[in-house]
Amino acid sequence: MKKGLLQRLDEGVVIGDGGFVFALEKRGYVKAGPWTPEATVQYPDAVRGLHREFLRAGADVMQAFTFYASDDKLSNRGNKSSAKYTCRGINDAACRLAREVAEEGDGLVAGGLSQTPTYLSGMSKADTQKEFQKQVDVFVENKVDFLIAEYFEHVEEMVWAIEVCRKSGLPVVASMCIGPDGDLHGITAGECAVQMAKAGAHVVGINCHFDPFITLEGLRKMKAALDAAGLKVHLIAQPLAFHTPDAQKQGFIDLPEFPFGLEPRICTRWDMHRYAREAYDLGVRYIGGCCGFEAYHIRAVAEELAKERGKLPAGSEKHEQWAGGLKMHTKPWVRARASRQYWENLCPSSGRPFSAAMSKPDAWGVTAGDSSLKQKTTATTEEELTSLVKPGKVANGK
């Protein structure tokens, strides 16, 4: 019998997969803006292929590509995916693709929920939970191994999602897209963790919006609060693969480079070695990635924790650890870089002579309950778009 999530976490470390929406957008299969996963129906080979990349890199979890796959999101602001492919159709296809690849190895399948336009628009708990239930029903029918509620900016909505997930009888992972300062309604990171645990989540933590090291700052606060409350749950970290030292409470979506100019901020594989070690030493046992995480980032996590896991990933076949393959290079100065010391101490350059080290976040300061966040099914008009642009404003706050 295949071991389940909680048994694996009790016994050691579980490596999650990486980011799907950013990776598939770059490959031409996801539309930036809505970021919805109709590719599970339109381009199943692309989704299947990315799952396989993460499996080969060492991921233990094939997370079904159901990010932003709630019915209300699939019909938001002119999106026709709900009508064309249906919420059920997209979620069902995502589960089947994840299961197919998971069975090629020893992988687990997770069905995922995300925050909803219904909540952002100020609608009721019942309305919001109805959206979650539509997805959970499909996950249960597909016999996923566990559920993950991720990418929630408000712990109130997260608790509502956990309540729906718990009714399934499956293990529940709860991961908020917050930093050390807590959620967007002013609830501290520690209190968010306590509320998630008390709502019944078996694993709690942080994903997206911030880089690995800011995410770990937030998790330290969560761990301290959980310990103080006497609550015993596992921790999860699935951060961005972009450096975000200048991000404020809204995270990277507030940076002027989001979403099409983030490449200079990409973390190296060596950053991920450090992230994996610091996460493990903190006590985090579910360690993966979110937006920007490619297969080589996950491979770095798996290689750093190879001793703890008792194995290397299949993807290490073509990757000698700490640049050992460079010993075969024709140029002597490149061969000289075949060492851990060289890469751990490298401070990479951007290659952009006039590029600033950090940006000025937009910092609009709006969140759920603000009229500007009320969602609709019709497309955004040019008049509405014009009203959002500040006169004379371009990138980097200039």
mmCIF file of N, CA and C in Angstrom, residues 227-333:
data_model
loop_
_atom_site.group_PDB
_atom_site.id
_atom_site.type_symbol
_atom_site.label_atom_id
_atom_site.label_comp_id
_atom_site.label_asym_id
_atom_site.label_seq_id
_atom_site.Cartn_x
_atom_site.Cartn_y
_atom_site.Cartn_z
ATOM 1 N N ASP A 227 3.270 26.578 18.780
ATOM 2 C CA ASP A 227 3.891 25.988 19.969
ATOM 3 C C ASP A 227 3.298 26.592 21.239
ATOM 4 N N ALA A 228 3.111 27.912 21.230
ATOM 5 C CA ALA A 228 2.566 28.589 22.401
ATOM 6 C C ALA A 228 1.138 28.139 22.698
ATOM 7 N N ALA A 229 0.404 27.805 21.638
ATOM 8 C CA ALA A 229 -0.988 27.362 21.795
ATOM 9 C C ALA A 229 -1.097 25.865 22.047
ATOM 10 N N GLY A 230 0.032 25.163 22.007
ATOM 11 C CA GLY A 230 0.014 23.718 22.226
ATOM 12 C C GLY A 230 -0.618 22.938 21.093
ATOM 13 N N LEU A 231 -0.547 23.472 19.870
ATOM 14 C CA LEU A 231 -1.155 22.828 18.707
ATOM 15 C C LEU A 231 -0.083 22.093 17.902
ATOM 16 N N LYS A 232 -0.326 20.823 17.619
ATOM 17 C CA LYS A 232 0.633 19.998 16.910
ATOM 18 C C LYS A 232 0.145 19.713 15.491
ATOM 19 N N VAL A 233 0.716 20.401 14.534
ATOM 20 C CA VAL A 233 0.423 20.166 13.118
ATOM 21 C C VAL A 233 1.743 20.228 12.355
ATOM 22 N N HIS A 234 1.734 19.690 11.154
ATOM 23 C CA HIS A 234 2.905 19.797 10.297
ATOM 24 C C HIS A 234 2.919 21.163 9.612
ATOM 25 N N LEU A 235 4.107 21.561 9.133
ATOM 26 C CA LEU A 235 4.273 22.839 8.453
ATOM 27 C C LEU A 235 4.585 22.629 6.976
ATOM 28 N N ILE A 236 4.083 23.547 6.131
ATOM 29 C CA ILE A 236 4.339 23.532 4.700
ATOM 30 C C ILE A 236 4.912 24.870 4.257
ATOM 31 N N ALA A 237 5.884 24.824 3.353
ATOM 32 C CA ALA A 237 6.420 26.026 2.695
ATOM 33 C C ALA A 237 6.435 25.778 1.195
ATOM 34 N N GLN A 238 5.777 26.652 0.442
ATOM 35 C CA GLN A 238 5.822 26.595 -1.025
ATOM 36 C C GLN A 238 5.911 28.040 -1.550
ATOM 37 N N PRO A 239 7.100 28.637 -1.455
ATOM 38 C CA PRO A 239 7.267 30.054 -1.783
ATOM 39 C C PRO A 239 7.447 30.320 -3.272
ATOM 40 N N LEU A 240 7.631 31.591 -3.586
ATOM 41 C CA LEU A 240 8.008 31.993 -4.932
ATOM 42 C C LEU A 240 9.456 31.600 -5.221
ATOM 43 N N ALA A 241 9.803 31.582 -6.499
ATOM 44 C CA ALA A 241 11.204 31.428 -6.897
ATOM 45 C C ALA A 241 11.770 32.772 -7.354
ATOM 46 N N PHE A 242 11.217 33.861 -6.845
ATOM 47 C CA PHE A 242 11.693 35.209 -7.146
ATOM 48 C C PHE A 242 12.091 35.899 -5.845
ATOM 49 N N HIS A 243 13.200 36.608 -5.860
ATOM 50 C CA HIS A 243 13.601 37.382 -4.685
ATOM 51 C C HIS A 243 12.670 38.582 -4.519
ATOM 52 N N THR A 244 12.158 38.775 -3.299
ATOM 53 C CA THR A 244 11.187 39.850 -3.056
ATOM 54 C C THR A 244 11.520 40.660 -1.798
ATOM 55 N N PRO A 245 12.762 41.124 -1.621
ATOM 56 C CA PRO A 245 13.087 41.867 -0.402
ATOM 57 C C PRO A 245 12.360 43.199 -0.301
ATOM 58 N N ASP A 246 11.898 43.721 -1.442
ATOM 59 C CA ASP A 246 11.229 45.026 -1.487
ATOM 60 C C ASP A 246 9.707 44.909 -1.482
ATOM 61 N N ALA A 247 9.180 43.700 -1.439
ATOM 62 C CA ALA A 247 7.725 43.515 -1.444
ATOM 63 C C ALA A 247 7.136 43.929 -0.102
ATOM 64 N N GLN A 248 5.954 44.492 -0.152
ATOM 65 C CA GLN A 248 5.239 44.856 1.055
ATOM 66 C C GLN A 248 4.161 43.804 1.330
ATOM 67 N N LYS A 249 3.108 44.180 2.025
ATOM 68 C CA LYS A 249 2.163 43.181 2.527
ATOM 69 C C LYS A 249 1.477 42.384 1.423
ATOM 70 N N GLN A 250 1.251 42.974 0.251
ATOM 71 C CA GLN A 250 0.585 42.266 -0.845
ATOM 72 C C GLN A 250 1.525 41.331 -1.593
ATOM 73 N N GLY A 251 2.827 41.379 -1.257
ATOM 74 C CA GLY A 251 3.756 40.482 -1.917
ATOM 75 C C GLY A 251 4.112 40.905 -3.327
ATOM 76 N N PHE A 252 4.516 39.930 -4.148
ATOM 77 C CA PHE A 252 5.071 40.274 -5.457
ATOM 78 C C PHE A 252 4.056 40.839 -6.435
ATOM 79 N N ILE A 253 2.755 40.626 -6.217
ATOM 80 C CA ILE A 253 1.774 41.177 -7.155
ATOM 81 C C ILE A 253 1.728 42.705 -7.069
ATOM 82 N N ASP A 254 2.305 43.281 -6.017
ATOM 83 C CA ASP A 254 2.361 44.720 -5.830
ATOM 84 C C ASP A 254 3.605 45.334 -6.473
ATOM 85 N N LEU A 255 4.564 44.499 -6.890
ATOM 86 C CA LEU A 255 5.779 45.004 -7.513
ATOM 87 C C LEU A 255 5.498 45.408 -8.955
ATOM 88 N N PRO A 256 6.110 46.487 -9.433
ATOM 89 C CA PRO A 256 5.842 46.942 -10.808
ATOM 90 C C PRO A 256 6.245 45.926 -11.871
ATOM 91 N N GLU A 257 7.144 45.002 -11.551
ATOM 92 C CA GLU A 257 7.560 43.992 -12.531
ATOM 93 C C GLU A 257 6.554 42.870 -12.709
ATOM 94 N N PHE A 258 5.571 42.771 -11.822
ATOM 95 C CA PHE A 258 4.590 41.687 -11.907
ATOM 96 C C PHE A 258 3.632 41.939 -13.065
ATOM 97 N N PRO A 259 3.357 40.952 -13.916
ATOM 98 C CA PRO A 259 3.945 39.610 -13.911
ATOM 99 C C PRO A 259 5.014 39.383 -14.979
ATOM 100 N N PHE A 260 5.246 40.366 -15.860
ATOM 101 C CA PHE A 260 6.043 40.104 -17.063
ATOM 102 C C PHE A 260 7.498 40.557 -16.996
ATOM 103 N N GLY A 261 7.948 41.090 -15.864
ATOM 104 C CA GLY A 261 9.328 41.551 -15.770
ATOM 105 C C GLY A 261 10.071 41.002 -14.569
ATOM 106 N N LEU A 262 9.670 39.812 -14.121
ATOM 107 C CA LEU A 262 10.228 39.256 -12.888
ATOM 108 C C LEU A 262 11.506 38.438 -13.085
ATOM 109 N N GLU A 263 11.870 38.167 -14.326
ATOM 110 C CA GLU A 263 12.993 37.252 -14.577
ATOM 111 C C GLU A 263 14.300 37.650 -13.889
ATOM 112 N N PRO A 264 14.653 38.936 -13.788
ATOM 113 C CA PRO A 264 15.914 39.262 -13.083
ATOM 114 C C PRO A 264 15.926 38.863 -11.612
ATOM 115 N N ARG A 265 14.763 38.550 -11.063
ATOM 116 C CA ARG A 265 14.663 38.205 -9.647
ATOM 117 C C ARG A 265 14.726 36.697 -9.381
ATOM 118 N N ILE A 266 14.857 35.884 -10.422
ATOM 119 C CA ILE A 266 14.763 34.429 -10.251
ATOM 120 C C ILE A 266 15.848 33.906 -9.305
ATOM 121 N N CYS A 267 15.438 33.063 -8.373
ATOM 122 C CA CYS A 267 16.371 32.402 -7.467
ATOM 123 C C CYS A 267 17.187 31.363 -8.232
ATOM 124 N N THR A 268 18.438 31.204 -7.850
ATOM 125 C CA THR A 268 19.271 30.168 -8.452
ATOM 126 C C THR A 268 18.998 28.821 -7.785
ATOM 127 N N ARG A 269 19.503 27.773 -8.391
ATOM 128 C CA ARG A 269 19.379 26.448 -7.781
ATOM 129 C C ARG A 269 20.098 26.405 -6.431
ATOM 130 N N TRP A 270 21.136 27.207 -6.301
ATOM 131 C CA TRP A 270 21.893 27.225 -5.042
ATOM 132 C C TRP A 270 21.095 27.939 -3.949
ATOM 133 N N ASP A 271 20.312 28.941 -4.322
ATOM 134 C CA ASP A 271 19.380 29.546 -3.361
ATOM 135 C C ASP A 271 18.428 28.483 -2.821
ATOM 136 N N MET A 272 18.027 27.561 -3.694
ATOM 137 C CA MET A 272 17.065 26.542 -3.284
ATOM 138 C C MET A 272 17.692 25.493 -2.364
ATOM 139 N N HIS A 273 18.971 25.242 -2.532
ATOM 140 C CA HIS A 273 19.652 24.383 -1.562
ATOM 141 C C HIS A 273 19.563 25.022 -0.178
ATOM 142 N N ARG A 274 19.869 26.313 -0.118
ATOM 143 C CA ARG A 274 19.813 27.013 1.169
ATOM 144 C C ARG A 274 18.395 27.015 1.735
ATOM 145 N N TYR A 275 17.420 27.291 0.869
ATOM 146 C CA TYR A 275 16.012 27.293 1.302
ATOM 147 C C TYR A 275 15.607 25.950 1.882
ATOM 148 N N ALA A 276 15.944 24.874 1.175
ATOM 149 C CA ALA A 276 15.548 23.543 1.632
ATOM 150 C C ALA A 276 16.160 23.222 2.995
ATOM 151 N N ARG A 277 17.425 23.566 3.161
ATOM 152 C CA ARG A 277 18.095 23.266 4.433
ATOM 153 C C ARG A 277 17.505 24.088 5.566
ATOM 154 N N GLU A 278 17.280 25.388 5.335
ATOM 155 C CA GLU A 278 16.731 26.242 6.391
ATOM 156 C C GLU A 278 15.298 25.834 6.738
ATOM 157 N N ALA A 279 14.528 25.452 5.732
ATOM 158 C CA ALA A 279 13.158 25.000 5.991
ATOM 159 C C ALA A 279 13.169 23.726 6.827
ATOM 160 N N TYR A 280 14.004 22.782 6.443
ATOM 161 C CA TYR A 280 14.072 21.513 7.171
ATOM 162 C C TYR A 280 14.518 21.745 8.615
ATOM 163 N N ASP A 281 15.533 22.585 8.787
ATOM 164 C CA ASP A 281 16.044 22.852 10.131
ATOM 165 C C ASP A 281 15.001 23.569 11.001
ATOM 166 N N LEU A 282 14.105 24.317 10.364
ATOM 167 C CA LEU A 282 13.027 24.985 11.097
ATOM 168 C C LEU A 282 11.962 23.994 11.562
ATOM 169 N N GLY A 283 11.922 22.846 10.919
ATOM 170 C CA GLY A 283 10.906 21.849 11.248
ATOM 171 C C GLY A 283 9.845 21.697 10.188
ATOM 172 N N VAL A 284 10.011 22.372 9.057
ATOM 173 C CA VAL A 284 9.072 22.236 7.943
ATOM 174 C C VAL A 284 9.320 20.879 7.282
ATOM 175 N N ARG A 285 8.258 20.138 7.055
ATOM 176 C CA ARG A 285 8.423 18.808 6.461
ATOM 177 C C ARG A 285 7.732 18.665 5.108
ATOM 178 N N TYR A 286 6.894 19.607 4.733
ATOM 179 C CA TYR A 286 6.331 19.645 3.374
ATOM 180 C C TYR A 286 6.998 20.840 2.708
ATOM 181 N N ILE A 287 7.938 20.553 1.810
ATOM 182 C CA ILE A 287 8.776 21.593 1.216
ATOM 183 C C ILE A 287 8.638 21.546 -0.297
ATOM 184 N N GLY A 288 8.073 22.590 -0.882
ATOM 185 C CA GLY A 288 7.905 22.653 -2.330
ATOM 186 C C GLY A 288 8.035 24.076 -2.808
ATOM 187 N N GLY A 289 7.358 24.389 -3.912
ATOM 188 C CA GLY A 289 7.460 25.722 -4.479
ATOM 189 C C GLY A 289 6.189 26.152 -5.171
ATOM 190 N N CYS A 290 6.137 27.427 -5.502
ATOM 191 C CA CYS A 290 4.969 27.990 -6.180
ATOM 192 C C CYS A 290 5.447 28.722 -7.440
ATOM 193 N N CYS A 291 4.915 29.882 -7.720
ATOM 194 C CA CYS A 291 5.199 30.584 -8.971
ATOM 195 C C CYS A 291 6.697 30.803 -9.176
ATOM 196 N N GLY A 292 7.161 30.490 -10.363
ATOM 197 C CA GLY A 292 8.569 30.648 -10.708
ATOM 198 C C GLY A 292 9.394 29.400 -10.479
ATOM 199 N N PHE A 293 8.898 28.473 -9.653
ATOM 200 C CA PHE A 293 9.626 27.228 -9.397
ATOM 201 C C PHE A 293 9.554 26.334 -10.622
ATOM 202 N N GLU A 294 10.703 26.063 -11.203
ATOM 203 C CA GLU A 294 10.812 25.117 -12.309
ATOM 204 C C GLU A 294 11.350 23.792 -11.766
ATOM 205 N N ALA A 295 11.434 22.808 -12.637
ATOM 206 C CA ALA A 295 11.861 21.482 -12.195
ATOM 207 C C ALA A 295 13.256 21.503 -11.596
ATOM 208 N N TYR A 296 14.160 22.319 -12.124
ATOM 209 C CA TYR A 296 15.517 22.321 -11.581
ATOM 210 C C TYR A 296 15.564 22.900 -10.171
ATOM 211 N N HIS A 297 14.609 23.767 -9.834
ATOM 212 C CA HIS A 297 14.524 24.252 -8.457
ATOM 213 C C HIS A 297 14.107 23.119 -7.512
ATOM 214 N N ILE A 298 13.110 22.356 -7.934
ATOM 215 C CA ILE A 298 12.663 21.223 -7.111
ATOM 216 C C ILE A 298 13.761 20.177 -7.008
ATOM 217 N N ARG A 299 14.490 19.958 -8.089
ATOM 218 C CA ARG A 299 15.617 19.013 -8.030
ATOM 219 C C ARG A 299 16.647 19.466 -7.000
ATOM 220 N N ALA A 300 16.905 20.769 -6.917
ATOM 221 C CA ALA A 300 17.857 21.287 -5.928
ATOM 222 C C ALA A 300 17.382 21.001 -4.508
ATOM 223 N N VAL A 301 16.076 21.150 -4.269
ATOM 224 C CA VAL A 301 15.504 20.828 -2.960
ATOM 225 C C VAL A 301 15.711 19.347 -2.653
ATOM 226 N N ALA A 302 15.421 18.498 -3.633
ATOM 227 C CA ALA A 302 15.556 17.053 -3.444
ATOM 228 C C ALA A 302 17.014 16.657 -3.228
ATOM 229 N N GLU A 303 17.934 17.305 -3.933
ATOM 230 C CA GLU A 303 19.347 16.978 -3.757
ATOM 231 C C GLU A 303 19.858 17.427 -2.389
ATOM 232 N N GLU A 304 19.430 18.599 -1.937
ATOM 233 C CA GLU A 304 19.856 19.075 -0.618
ATOM 234 C C GLU A 304 19.382 18.138 0.481
ATOM 235 N N LEU A 305 18.210 17.557 0.302
ATOM 236 C CA LEU A 305 17.635 16.687 1.332
ATOM 237 C C LEU A 305 17.770 15.199 0.983
ATOM 238 N N ALA A 306 18.723 14.873 0.117
ATOM 239 C CA ALA A 306 18.906 13.477 -0.315
ATOM 240 C C ALA A 306 19.248 12.558 0.856
ATOM 241 N N LYS A 307 20.063 13.036 1.775
ATOM 242 C CA LYS A 307 20.436 12.205 2.917
ATOM 243 C C LYS A 307 19.222 11.898 3.780
ATOM 244 N N GLU A 308 18.400 12.918 4.035
ATOM 245 C CA GLU A 308 17.200 12.729 4.841
ATOM 246 C C GLU A 308 16.197 11.825 4.149
ATOM 247 N N ARG A 309 16.123 11.895 2.834
ATOM 248 C CA ARG A 309 15.159 11.094 2.076
ATOM 249 C C ARG A 309 15.699 9.713 1.710
ATOM 250 N N GLY A 310 17.014 9.553 1.781
ATOM 251 C CA GLY A 310 17.622 8.276 1.441
ATOM 252 C C GLY A 310 17.710 8.010 -0.039
ATOM 253 N N LYS A 311 17.621 9.059 -0.848
ATOM 254 C CA LYS A 311 17.683 8.858 -2.295
ATOM 255 C C LYS A 311 17.875 10.193 -3.007
ATOM 256 N N LEU A 312 18.357 10.090 -4.235
ATOM 257 C CA LEU A 312 18.418 11.229 -5.138
ATOM 258 C C LEU A 312 17.290 11.112 -6.152
ATOM 259 N N PRO A 313 16.829 12.224 -6.722
ATOM 260 C CA PRO A 313 15.788 12.134 -7.748
ATOM 261 C C PRO A 313 16.347 11.601 -9.058
ATOM 262 N N ALA A 314 15.458 11.095 -9.892
ATOM 263 C CA ALA A 314 15.884 10.583 -11.202
ATOM 264 C C ALA A 314 16.568 11.670 -12.015
ATOM 265 N N GLY A 315 16.144 12.921 -11.839
ATOM 266 C CA GLY A 315 16.715 14.032 -12.588
ATOM 267 C C GLY A 315 18.166 14.319 -12.266
ATOM 268 N N SER A 316 18.688 13.757 -11.175
ATOM 269 C CA SER A 316 20.095 13.955 -10.829
ATOM 270 C C SER A 316 21.022 13.117 -11.694
ATOM 271 N N GLU A 317 20.444 12.232 -12.492
ATOM 272 C CA GLU A 317 21.241 11.426 -13.422
ATOM 273 C C GLU A 317 22.098 12.319 -14.317
ATOM 274 N N LYS A 318 21.561 13.460 -14.704
ATOM 275 C CA LYS A 318 22.267 14.388 -15.588
ATOM 276 C C LYS A 318 22.775 15.629 -14.839
ATOM 277 N N HIS A 319 22.880 15.516 -13.531
ATOM 278 C CA HIS A 319 23.285 16.693 -12.752
ATOM 279 C C HIS A 319 24.132 16.247 -11.566
ATOM 280 N N GLU A 320 25.454 16.352 -11.705
ATOM 281 C CA GLU A 320 26.321 16.047 -10.576
ATOM 282 C C GLU A 320 26.192 17.172 -9.554
ATOM 283 N N GLN A 321 26.075 16.803 -8.294
ATOM 284 C CA GLN A 321 25.849 17.806 -7.265
ATOM 285 C C GLN A 321 27.002 18.794 -7.166
ATOM 286 N N TRP A 322 26.631 20.017 -6.844
ATOM 287 C CA TRP A 322 27.576 21.119 -6.660
ATOM 288 C C TRP A 322 28.506 21.275 -7.865
ATOM 289 N N ALA A 323 27.883 21.230 -9.039
ATOM 290 C CA ALA A 323 28.556 21.574 -10.305
ATOM 291 C C ALA A 323 29.661 20.600 -10.696
ATOM 292 N N GLY A 324 29.574 19.367 -10.216
ATOM 293 C CA GLY A 324 30.611 18.397 -10.532
ATOM 294 C C GLY A 324 30.780 18.140 -12.017
ATOM 295 N N GLY A 325 29.702 18.301 -12.780
ATOM 296 C CA GLY A 325 29.784 18.082 -14.220
ATOM 297 C C GLY A 325 30.705 19.058 -14.930
ATOM 298 N N LEU A 326 30.971 20.204 -14.304
ATOM 299 C CA LEU A 326 31.845 21.197 -14.935
ATOM 300 C C LEU A 326 33.289 20.722 -15.027
ATOM 301 N N LYS A 327 33.633 19.677 -14.294
ATOM 302 C CA LYS A 327 34.977 19.118 -14.405
ATOM 303 C C LYS A 327 35.252 18.613 -15.820
ATOM 304 N N MET A 328 34.186 18.378 -16.583
ATOM 305 C CA MET A 328 34.321 17.868 -17.950
ATOM 306 C C MET A 328 34.353 18.991 -18.988
ATOM 307 N N HIS A 329 34.258 20.243 -18.539
ATOM 308 C CA HIS A 329 34.217 21.366 -19.481
ATOM 309 C C HIS A 329 35.572 21.558 -20.159
ATOM 310 N N THR A 330 35.528 22.053 -21.389
ATOM 311 C CA THR A 330 36.764 22.249 -22.139
ATOM 312 C C THR A 330 37.586 23.427 -21.624
ATOM 313 N N LYS A 331 36.955 24.453 -21.038
ATOM 314 C CA LYS A 331 37.654 25.667 -20.620
ATOM 315 C C LYS A 331 38.100 25.534 -19.160
ATOM 316 N N PRO A 332 39.366 25.804 -18.866
ATOM 317 C CA PRO A 332 39.882 25.613 -17.512
ATOM 318 C C PRO A 332 39.240 26.517 -16.467
ATOM 319 N N TRP A 333 38.889 27.757 -16.864
ATOM 320 C CA TRP A 333 38.281 28.666 -15.885
ATOM 321 C C TRP A 333 36.860 28.226 -15.505
#
